Each structure stands twice: as C-alpha cells, then as structure tokens.
CSV table of C-alpha atoms in Angstrom, one decimal:
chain,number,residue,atom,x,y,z
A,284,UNK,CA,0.0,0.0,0.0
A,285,UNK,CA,1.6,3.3,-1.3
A,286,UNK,CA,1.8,5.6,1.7
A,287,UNK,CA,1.3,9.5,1.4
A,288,UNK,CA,3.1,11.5,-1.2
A,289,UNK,CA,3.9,15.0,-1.1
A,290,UNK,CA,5.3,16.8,-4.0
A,291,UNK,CA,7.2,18.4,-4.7
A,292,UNK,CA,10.3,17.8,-1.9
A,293,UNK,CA,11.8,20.9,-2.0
A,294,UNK,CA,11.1,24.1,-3.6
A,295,UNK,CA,12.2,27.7,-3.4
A,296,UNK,CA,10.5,31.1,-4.0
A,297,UNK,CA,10.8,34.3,-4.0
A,298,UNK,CA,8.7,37.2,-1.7
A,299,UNK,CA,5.7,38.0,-3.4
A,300,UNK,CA,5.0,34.9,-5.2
A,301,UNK,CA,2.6,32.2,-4.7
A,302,UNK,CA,3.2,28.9,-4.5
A,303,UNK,CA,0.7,25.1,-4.9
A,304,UNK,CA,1.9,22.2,-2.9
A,305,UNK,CA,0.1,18.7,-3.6
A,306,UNK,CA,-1.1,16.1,-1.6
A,307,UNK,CA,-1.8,13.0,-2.0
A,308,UNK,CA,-3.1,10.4,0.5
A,309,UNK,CA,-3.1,6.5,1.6
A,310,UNK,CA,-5.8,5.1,-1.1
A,311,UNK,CA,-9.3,5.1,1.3
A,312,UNK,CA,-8.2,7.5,3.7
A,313,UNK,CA,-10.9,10.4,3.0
A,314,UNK,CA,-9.4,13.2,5.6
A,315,UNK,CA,-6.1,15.4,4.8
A,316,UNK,CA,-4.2,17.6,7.3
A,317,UNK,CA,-1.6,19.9,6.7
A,318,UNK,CA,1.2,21.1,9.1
A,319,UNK,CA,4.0,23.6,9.1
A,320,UNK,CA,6.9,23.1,11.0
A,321,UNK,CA,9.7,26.1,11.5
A,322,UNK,CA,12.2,25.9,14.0
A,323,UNK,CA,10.7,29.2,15.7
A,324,UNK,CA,7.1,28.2,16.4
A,325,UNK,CA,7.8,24.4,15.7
A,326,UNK,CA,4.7,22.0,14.2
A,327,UNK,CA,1.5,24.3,13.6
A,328,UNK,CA,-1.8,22.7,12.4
A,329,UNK,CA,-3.3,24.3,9.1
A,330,UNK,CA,-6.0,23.0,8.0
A,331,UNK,CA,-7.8,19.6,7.9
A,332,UNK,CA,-10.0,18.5,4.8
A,333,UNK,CA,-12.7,15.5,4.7
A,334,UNK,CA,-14.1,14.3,1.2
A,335,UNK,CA,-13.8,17.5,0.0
A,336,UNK,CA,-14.4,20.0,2.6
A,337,UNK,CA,-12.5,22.1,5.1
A,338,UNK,CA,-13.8,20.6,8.1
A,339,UNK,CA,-11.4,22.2,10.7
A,340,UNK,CA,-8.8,25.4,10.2
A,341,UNK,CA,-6.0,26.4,12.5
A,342,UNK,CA,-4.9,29.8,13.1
A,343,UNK,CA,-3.4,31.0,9.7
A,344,UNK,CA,-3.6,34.2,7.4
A,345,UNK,CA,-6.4,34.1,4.8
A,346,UNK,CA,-2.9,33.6,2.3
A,347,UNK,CA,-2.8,30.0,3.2
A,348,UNK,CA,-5.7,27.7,1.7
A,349,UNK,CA,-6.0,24.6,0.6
A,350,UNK,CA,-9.0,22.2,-1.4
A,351,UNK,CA,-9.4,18.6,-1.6
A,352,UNK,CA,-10.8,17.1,-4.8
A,353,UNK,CA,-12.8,14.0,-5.2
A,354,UNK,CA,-10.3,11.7,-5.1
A,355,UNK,CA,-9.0,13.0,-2.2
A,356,UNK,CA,-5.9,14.3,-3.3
A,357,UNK,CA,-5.5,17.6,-2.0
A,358,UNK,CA,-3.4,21.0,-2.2
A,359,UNK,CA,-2.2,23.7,-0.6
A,360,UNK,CA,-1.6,27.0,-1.6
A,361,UNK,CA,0.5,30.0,0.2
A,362,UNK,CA,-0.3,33.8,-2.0
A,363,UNK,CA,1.9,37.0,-1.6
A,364,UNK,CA,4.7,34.9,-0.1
A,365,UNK,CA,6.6,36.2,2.9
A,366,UNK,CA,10.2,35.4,4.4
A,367,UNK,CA,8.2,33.7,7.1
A,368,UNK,CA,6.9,31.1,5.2
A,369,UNK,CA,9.8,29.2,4.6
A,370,UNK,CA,9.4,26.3,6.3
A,371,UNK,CA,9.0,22.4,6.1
A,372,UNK,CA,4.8,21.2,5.4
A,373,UNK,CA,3.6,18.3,6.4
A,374,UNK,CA,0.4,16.8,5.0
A,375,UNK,CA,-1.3,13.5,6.9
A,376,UNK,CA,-4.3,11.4,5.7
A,377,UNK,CA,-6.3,9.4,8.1
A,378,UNK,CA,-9.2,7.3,7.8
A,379,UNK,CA,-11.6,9.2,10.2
A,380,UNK,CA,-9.9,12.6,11.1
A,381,UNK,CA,-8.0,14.4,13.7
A,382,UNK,CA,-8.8,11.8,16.4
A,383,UNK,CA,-7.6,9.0,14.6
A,384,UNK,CA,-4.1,7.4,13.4
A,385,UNK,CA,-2.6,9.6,10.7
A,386,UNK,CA,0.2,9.1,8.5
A,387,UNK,CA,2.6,11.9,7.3
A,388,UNK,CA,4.3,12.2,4.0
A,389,UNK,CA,8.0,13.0,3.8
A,390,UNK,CA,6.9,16.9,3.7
A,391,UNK,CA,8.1,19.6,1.1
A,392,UNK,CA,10.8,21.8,2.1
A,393,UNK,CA,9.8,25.7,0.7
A,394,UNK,CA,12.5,28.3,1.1
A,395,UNK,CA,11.3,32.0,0.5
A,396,UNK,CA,13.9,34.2,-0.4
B,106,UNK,CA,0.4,28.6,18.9
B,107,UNK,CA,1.4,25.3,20.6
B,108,UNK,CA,-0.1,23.5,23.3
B,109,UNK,CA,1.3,20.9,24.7
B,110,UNK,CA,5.5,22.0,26.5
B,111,UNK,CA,7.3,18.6,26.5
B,112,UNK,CA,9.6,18.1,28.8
B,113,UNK,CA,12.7,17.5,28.9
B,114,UNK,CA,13.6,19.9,25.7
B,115,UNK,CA,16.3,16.9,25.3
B,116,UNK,CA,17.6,13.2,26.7
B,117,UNK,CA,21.0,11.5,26.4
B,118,UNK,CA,20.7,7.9,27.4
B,119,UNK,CA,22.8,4.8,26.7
B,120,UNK,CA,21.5,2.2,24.7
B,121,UNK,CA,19.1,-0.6,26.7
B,122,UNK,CA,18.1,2.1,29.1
B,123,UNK,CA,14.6,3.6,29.5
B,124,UNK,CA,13.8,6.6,28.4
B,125,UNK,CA,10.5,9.1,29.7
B,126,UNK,CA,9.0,12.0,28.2
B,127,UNK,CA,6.5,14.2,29.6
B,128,UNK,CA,3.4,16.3,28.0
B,129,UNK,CA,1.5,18.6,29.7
B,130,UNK,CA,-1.2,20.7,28.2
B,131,UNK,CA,-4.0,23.1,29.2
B,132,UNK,CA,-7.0,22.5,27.6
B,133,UNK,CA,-9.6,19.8,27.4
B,134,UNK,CA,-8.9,16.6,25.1
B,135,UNK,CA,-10.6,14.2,23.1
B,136,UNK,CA,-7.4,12.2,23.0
B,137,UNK,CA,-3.4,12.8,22.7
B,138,UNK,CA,-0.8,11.5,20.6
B,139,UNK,CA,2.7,10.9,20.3
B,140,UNK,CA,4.7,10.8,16.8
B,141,UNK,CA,8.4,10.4,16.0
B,142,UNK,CA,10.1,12.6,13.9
B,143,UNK,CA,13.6,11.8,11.8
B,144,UNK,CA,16.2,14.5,11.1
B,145,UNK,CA,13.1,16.8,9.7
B,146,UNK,CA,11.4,14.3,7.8
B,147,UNK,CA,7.7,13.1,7.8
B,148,UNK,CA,6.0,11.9,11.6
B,149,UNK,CA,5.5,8.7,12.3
B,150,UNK,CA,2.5,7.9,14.2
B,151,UNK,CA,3.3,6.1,17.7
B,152,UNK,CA,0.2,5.7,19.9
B,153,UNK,CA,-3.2,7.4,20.4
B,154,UNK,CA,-5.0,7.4,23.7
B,155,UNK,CA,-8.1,8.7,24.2
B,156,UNK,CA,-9.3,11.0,27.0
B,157,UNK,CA,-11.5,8.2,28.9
B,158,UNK,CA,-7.8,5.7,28.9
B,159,UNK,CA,-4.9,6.2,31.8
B,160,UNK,CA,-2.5,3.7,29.7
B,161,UNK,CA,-1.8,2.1,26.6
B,162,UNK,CA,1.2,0.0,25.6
B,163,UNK,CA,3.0,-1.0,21.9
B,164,UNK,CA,5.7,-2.9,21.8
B,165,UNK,CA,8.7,-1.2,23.8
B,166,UNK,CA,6.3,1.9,24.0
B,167,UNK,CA,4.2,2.5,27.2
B,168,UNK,CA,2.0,5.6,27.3
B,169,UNK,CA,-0.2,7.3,30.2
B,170,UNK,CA,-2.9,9.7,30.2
B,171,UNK,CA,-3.6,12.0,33.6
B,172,UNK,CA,-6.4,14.2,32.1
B,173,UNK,CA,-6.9,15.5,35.8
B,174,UNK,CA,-3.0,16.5,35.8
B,175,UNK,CA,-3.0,17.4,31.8
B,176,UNK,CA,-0.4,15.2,31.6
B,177,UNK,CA,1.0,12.4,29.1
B,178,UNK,CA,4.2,10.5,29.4
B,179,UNK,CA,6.0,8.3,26.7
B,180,UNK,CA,8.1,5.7,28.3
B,181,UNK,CA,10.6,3.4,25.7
B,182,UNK,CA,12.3,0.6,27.5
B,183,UNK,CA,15.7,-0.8,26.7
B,184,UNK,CA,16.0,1.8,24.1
B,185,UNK,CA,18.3,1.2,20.8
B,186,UNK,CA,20.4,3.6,18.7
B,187,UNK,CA,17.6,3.8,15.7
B,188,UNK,CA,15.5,5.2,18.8
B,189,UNK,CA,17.4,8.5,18.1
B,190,UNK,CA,14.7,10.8,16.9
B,191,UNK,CA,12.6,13.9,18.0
B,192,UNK,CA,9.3,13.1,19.9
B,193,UNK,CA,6.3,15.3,19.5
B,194,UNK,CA,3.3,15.0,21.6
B,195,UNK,CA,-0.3,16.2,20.0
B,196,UNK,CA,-3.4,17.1,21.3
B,197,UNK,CA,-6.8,17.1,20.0
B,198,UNK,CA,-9.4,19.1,21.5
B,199,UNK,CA,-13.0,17.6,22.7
B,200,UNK,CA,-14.3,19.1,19.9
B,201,UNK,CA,-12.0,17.6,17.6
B,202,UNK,CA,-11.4,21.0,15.6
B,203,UNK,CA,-8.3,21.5,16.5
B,204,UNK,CA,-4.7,19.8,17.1
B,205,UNK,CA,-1.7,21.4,18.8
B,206,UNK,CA,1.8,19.9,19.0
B,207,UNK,CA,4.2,20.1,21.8
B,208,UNK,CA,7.7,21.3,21.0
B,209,UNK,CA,9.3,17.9,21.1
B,210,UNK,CA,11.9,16.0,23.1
B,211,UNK,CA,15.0,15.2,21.3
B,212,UNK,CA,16.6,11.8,22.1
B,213,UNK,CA,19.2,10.5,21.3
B,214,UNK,CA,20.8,6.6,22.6
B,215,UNK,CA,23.9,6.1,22.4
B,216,UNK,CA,25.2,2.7,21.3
C-alpha cells in the first residue's frame, strides 16, 4: 500500500509569489491535514479536509488555503509569499480525522527568499 | 500557537536504558498522541490514547494519560540507537477541531 506522497520535496520562491503544494493520501483515507513546522514556532496545524471539505482550520492568514478534490488528493496554496513562510509542510491522511491514526508524508521543504 | 511543553527539551541515554518523556497541556482533550520525527522528515504515528484511557502500551512503547493533571508520558524501555529521533506530543481538542503539537523531546541513545 503506497503511503502518502507529497510533491514536490523541495522548492524555493521568491517574496511575493505564490506557490501550490500537492497532496496525495493513503488510497481510502478520506481526511487530509496539513502542518507547518519552523524551528521558531515548531509544528502548527493548518487546515484539515474531509471528502472535500475544510472541516477544521487552525490559526493562519487568509494567504494560506488549501482544497481537496474528489479523489482525495489535496493542495495547498500560500499567496503573496513572505520570508516567514519558509518552512518544512507536512500533510497526513487518516481514515476518520483528527482523532484518529494519521500518517505523514516525507513533507516539502519551501525556502522564501 | 502550541499547546502541549514537552519536557525535557532533550535526553542522552545509553543504549538498553529507558527513556520518559513528559506532556503537559491546558486545555480539554478528546485524545493525545505521540509521533516520531527523523532528522526533519515526515511523523510517524506512535500511539493514540483517548481521553477516557490512563494507559496504553506497543511494543517497547508505554503511554499514560492523567487528564486531571493534563499530563501524558511516553516511556521506551531498553532503548536502541535507531530510537534516536525527536518526539512530538499532539493534542486534540473535545471538539475535535483543533490539534496542537508540543515542542518535542530530542533523544538520542547512544550505542
């Protein structure tokens, strides 16, 4: 069973741009969460999806959004980068959700400069 | 923001001895979880325990739950080099809209 996949692994970008990363979960896990980890505010929850809705949101700026399509693949996208925003992001898929076992891709590393 | 402080920050143990890590958080659960992180790589799910269980166990991997403390505690006995990681412990709230990591322990055995 393939596990979660997150494309691409590394990418870098400059202030001001915008930038899509994908998703893509266990085969039958219905629920995607995204993370982002910095070595300043450590692992920060985004934003969880569930057969294609934004079922819970963590405390971001309206820049960061993400959509789930029907095959439950899902992306993430940061506008109008900032400095800030370079960090590792983690997404997880999981059968049922938040309150059950997840499983994390290998994350993609974004450097803003 | 985070909500779980894991204590210590790190651990420096030799290999085969035990190694415990505390949680403590403020708000109420639906249940908490602990992950292992490589080097900045993906997490690895370790054990979830919900907020009506004191203690679950995996393999080398005992957890317990004090929701009256707001506490958790990962134990791994007769630890082993590969064991070398950062551990992160997450909490999800009782209305499951919401999970906050702690700022990890970072252990490492030394063979």
């Amino acid at each position: 069973k393939a596990g979660v996949t997150q494309t691409p692994r590394y990418l870098i970008k400059t202030r001001g741009q915008q930038v899509t990363l994908s998703c893509s979960p266990i085969s039958g896990h219905r629920s995607v969460s995204w993370y982002q980890q910095t070595p300043g505010q450590g692992l920060q929850f985004l934003f969880e999806y569930f057969s294609e809705t934004q079922r819970n949101k963590g405390n971001f700026p309206g820049r960061f959004s993400g959509r789930q399509f029907s095959n439950s693949r899902s992306e993430m996208n940061v506008s109008t980068l900032e400095l800030g925003d370079s960090a590792l992001y983690l997404c997880a898929s999981s059968l049922g959700g938040l309150s059950t076992e997840a499983f994390f891709g290998q994350g993609t590393r974004l450097t803003v400069v | 923001s985070q909500q779980g402080e894991e204590d210590p920050q790190a651990l420096s143990i030799q290999e085969g001895e035990n190694a415990t890590m505390n949680c403590s958080y403020k708000t109420s659960i639906n249940n908490l979880q602990w992950y292992r992180q490589n080097s900045g790589r993906g997490l690895v799910h370790l054990i979830l325990i919900r907020s009506n269980e004191r203690e679950k166990h995996s393999g080398r991997l005992r957890v317990t739950l004090d929701t009256s403390k707001k506490s958790s505690s990962l134990l791994i006995t007769a630890s082993r080099a590969a064991d070398t990681a950062s551990y992160f412990c997450a909490t999800v709230k009782t209305n499951n809209n919401d999970m906050r990591f702690g700022a990890g322990t970072r252990l490492t055995v030394k063979p």
